[in-house]
Amino acid sequence: MTDEELQELIESVSKETFGKPFLHIARFNKRLRTTGGRYLLSNHSIEINPLVLDMHGTEELVGVIKHELCHYHLHIEGRGYRHRDADFRILLKHTSSPRFCRPLTEEKQRVQPKHVYECTSCKLLYKRKRRMDVRKYRCGKCAGQIEEIQAVK
């Protein structure tokens, strides 16, 4: 999808959902990392993350567009356009717009601990990625001695 097609899509969603025209610029912005889109207060333009379309499809893209149009129309009308404002939340519900975008980054897998230590007194386990000097540290719960019980190579 090109910026021109995005512009047309946003204009049609604005007319259909809000009954009001979108009169400013819409474009894709590859530099957006974690957010699906943003509304710029300074020039009233809307920027959309192209990953929304690539990862989640057109339906999610339309949801992000509706969300940004809620900001846009409320700001133009001089009403509460911020996420915390009642006007914004009411308009989100009225237009069936999503409050948040689905995640655009893949979740990182947790690294398994390579070293497991145990307190000799209270048996509390300490799981660590890096090796620790058991002569230097004591148990945080009972101040007992710590010993290594498992080292995965």
XYZ file of C-alpha atoms in Angstrom:
153
model
C 0.000 0.000 0.000
C 1.317 3.436 -0.925
C 0.946 6.719 0.929
C -1.701 7.811 -1.617
C -3.755 4.664 -0.981
C -3.396 5.209 2.767
C -4.606 8.803 2.329
C -7.690 7.574 0.441
C -8.368 4.882 3.055
C -8.159 7.365 5.933
C -10.430 9.831 4.112
C -13.038 7.115 3.468
C -12.886 5.763 7.059
C -13.292 9.316 8.356
C -16.374 9.912 6.192
C -17.985 6.520 6.975
C -17.221 6.260 10.691
C -17.190 9.883 11.852
C -19.261 11.582 9.138
C -16.555 14.246 8.867
C -13.804 14.804 6.295
C -10.096 14.257 6.931
C -8.455 17.343 5.401
C -4.797 16.836 6.215
C -1.884 14.581 5.240
C -1.615 10.872 6.021
C 1.536 8.839 5.422
C 3.434 5.741 6.467
C 6.373 6.222 8.838
C 8.873 3.349 9.030
C 10.647 4.961 11.976
C 7.759 4.238 14.354
C 8.852 1.256 16.450
C 6.357 0.269 19.123
C 3.274 2.284 18.199
C 0.778 1.596 15.434
C 0.306 5.237 14.521
C 0.367 8.790 15.766
C -1.507 12.040 15.322
C 0.690 15.121 15.111
C -0.798 18.140 16.881
C 1.423 20.633 15.092
C 0.263 19.979 11.530
C -2.767 17.678 12.081
C -1.215 14.878 10.026
C -1.474 11.173 10.820
C 1.450 8.780 10.553
C 0.928 5.019 10.434
C 3.471 2.286 11.114
C 3.641 0.056 8.000
C 4.275 -2.971 10.247
C 0.612 -2.857 11.302
C -0.428 -3.788 7.769
C 2.422 -6.271 7.263
C 1.989 -8.144 10.543
C -1.740 -7.889 11.308
C -3.538 -7.022 8.072
C -6.097 -4.505 6.889
C -8.568 -4.968 9.747
C -5.986 -3.945 12.359
C -4.860 -1.065 10.115
C -8.429 0.286 9.984
C -8.584 0.015 13.797
C -5.395 2.077 14.174
C -6.739 4.614 11.666
C -9.994 4.965 13.660
C -7.992 5.480 16.862
C -5.879 8.230 15.298
C -8.954 9.825 13.736
C -10.496 10.027 17.228
C -7.483 12.135 18.272
C -7.745 14.164 15.066
C -11.448 15.059 15.158
C -11.513 15.793 18.899
C -8.443 18.039 18.624
C -9.905 19.923 15.649
C -13.149 20.460 17.616
C -11.259 21.667 20.700
C -12.451 18.774 22.873
C -10.456 16.327 25.007
C -8.243 14.399 22.563
C -5.799 12.782 25.025
C -6.025 9.126 26.068
C -7.073 10.064 29.602
C -9.893 12.411 28.521
C -13.515 11.291 28.831
C -14.390 12.681 25.377
C -11.706 10.501 23.821
C -12.782 7.330 25.623
C -16.439 7.898 24.757
C -15.620 8.434 21.067
C -13.459 5.288 21.036
C -16.402 3.227 22.287
C -18.884 4.948 19.972
C -16.753 4.227 16.870
C -15.582 0.747 18.011
C -11.974 1.897 17.852
C -9.279 -0.066 19.676
C -7.663 1.482 22.742
C -4.295 -0.148 21.979
C -2.555 -1.571 18.943
C -1.581 -5.236 18.888
C 2.164 -5.748 19.568
C 4.454 -4.964 16.646
C 7.535 -6.664 18.037
C 8.029 -10.344 18.588
C 8.391 -11.333 22.217
C 11.925 -12.217 23.208
C 12.433 -15.623 24.699
C 13.658 -15.648 28.262
C 17.238 -16.810 28.605
C 17.509 -19.867 30.798
C 19.725 -19.455 33.875
C 23.140 -21.052 33.543
C 23.914 -21.124 37.254
C 21.691 -22.136 40.172
C 22.704 -21.306 43.736
C 21.088 -22.301 47.027
C 21.260 -20.924 50.537
C 22.575 -23.590 52.902
C 20.330 -22.350 55.745
C 16.878 -21.529 54.285
C 17.251 -23.373 50.933
C 16.273 -20.295 48.883
C 17.200 -20.722 45.198
C 19.048 -18.102 43.172
C 18.967 -18.511 39.377
C 21.598 -16.517 37.511
C 22.760 -16.071 33.938
C 26.234 -15.103 35.141
C 28.450 -16.773 37.663
C 28.633 -15.153 41.115
C 31.326 -15.262 43.790
C 29.775 -17.233 46.673
C 32.501 -16.005 49.077
C 31.449 -12.413 48.465
C 27.633 -12.705 48.729
C 25.201 -13.974 51.387
C 21.530 -14.912 51.288
C 19.236 -11.876 51.128
C 16.599 -13.591 53.232
C 18.548 -15.070 56.169
C 22.192 -13.998 55.562
C 23.210 -17.667 55.232
C 25.983 -19.026 53.048
C 25.313 -19.609 49.358
C 26.622 -22.552 47.362
C 26.347 -23.450 43.687
C 24.211 -26.504 43.109
C 23.975 -26.546 39.316
C 26.141 -25.146 36.535
C 24.829 -25.639 32.986
C 27.560 -25.493 30.393
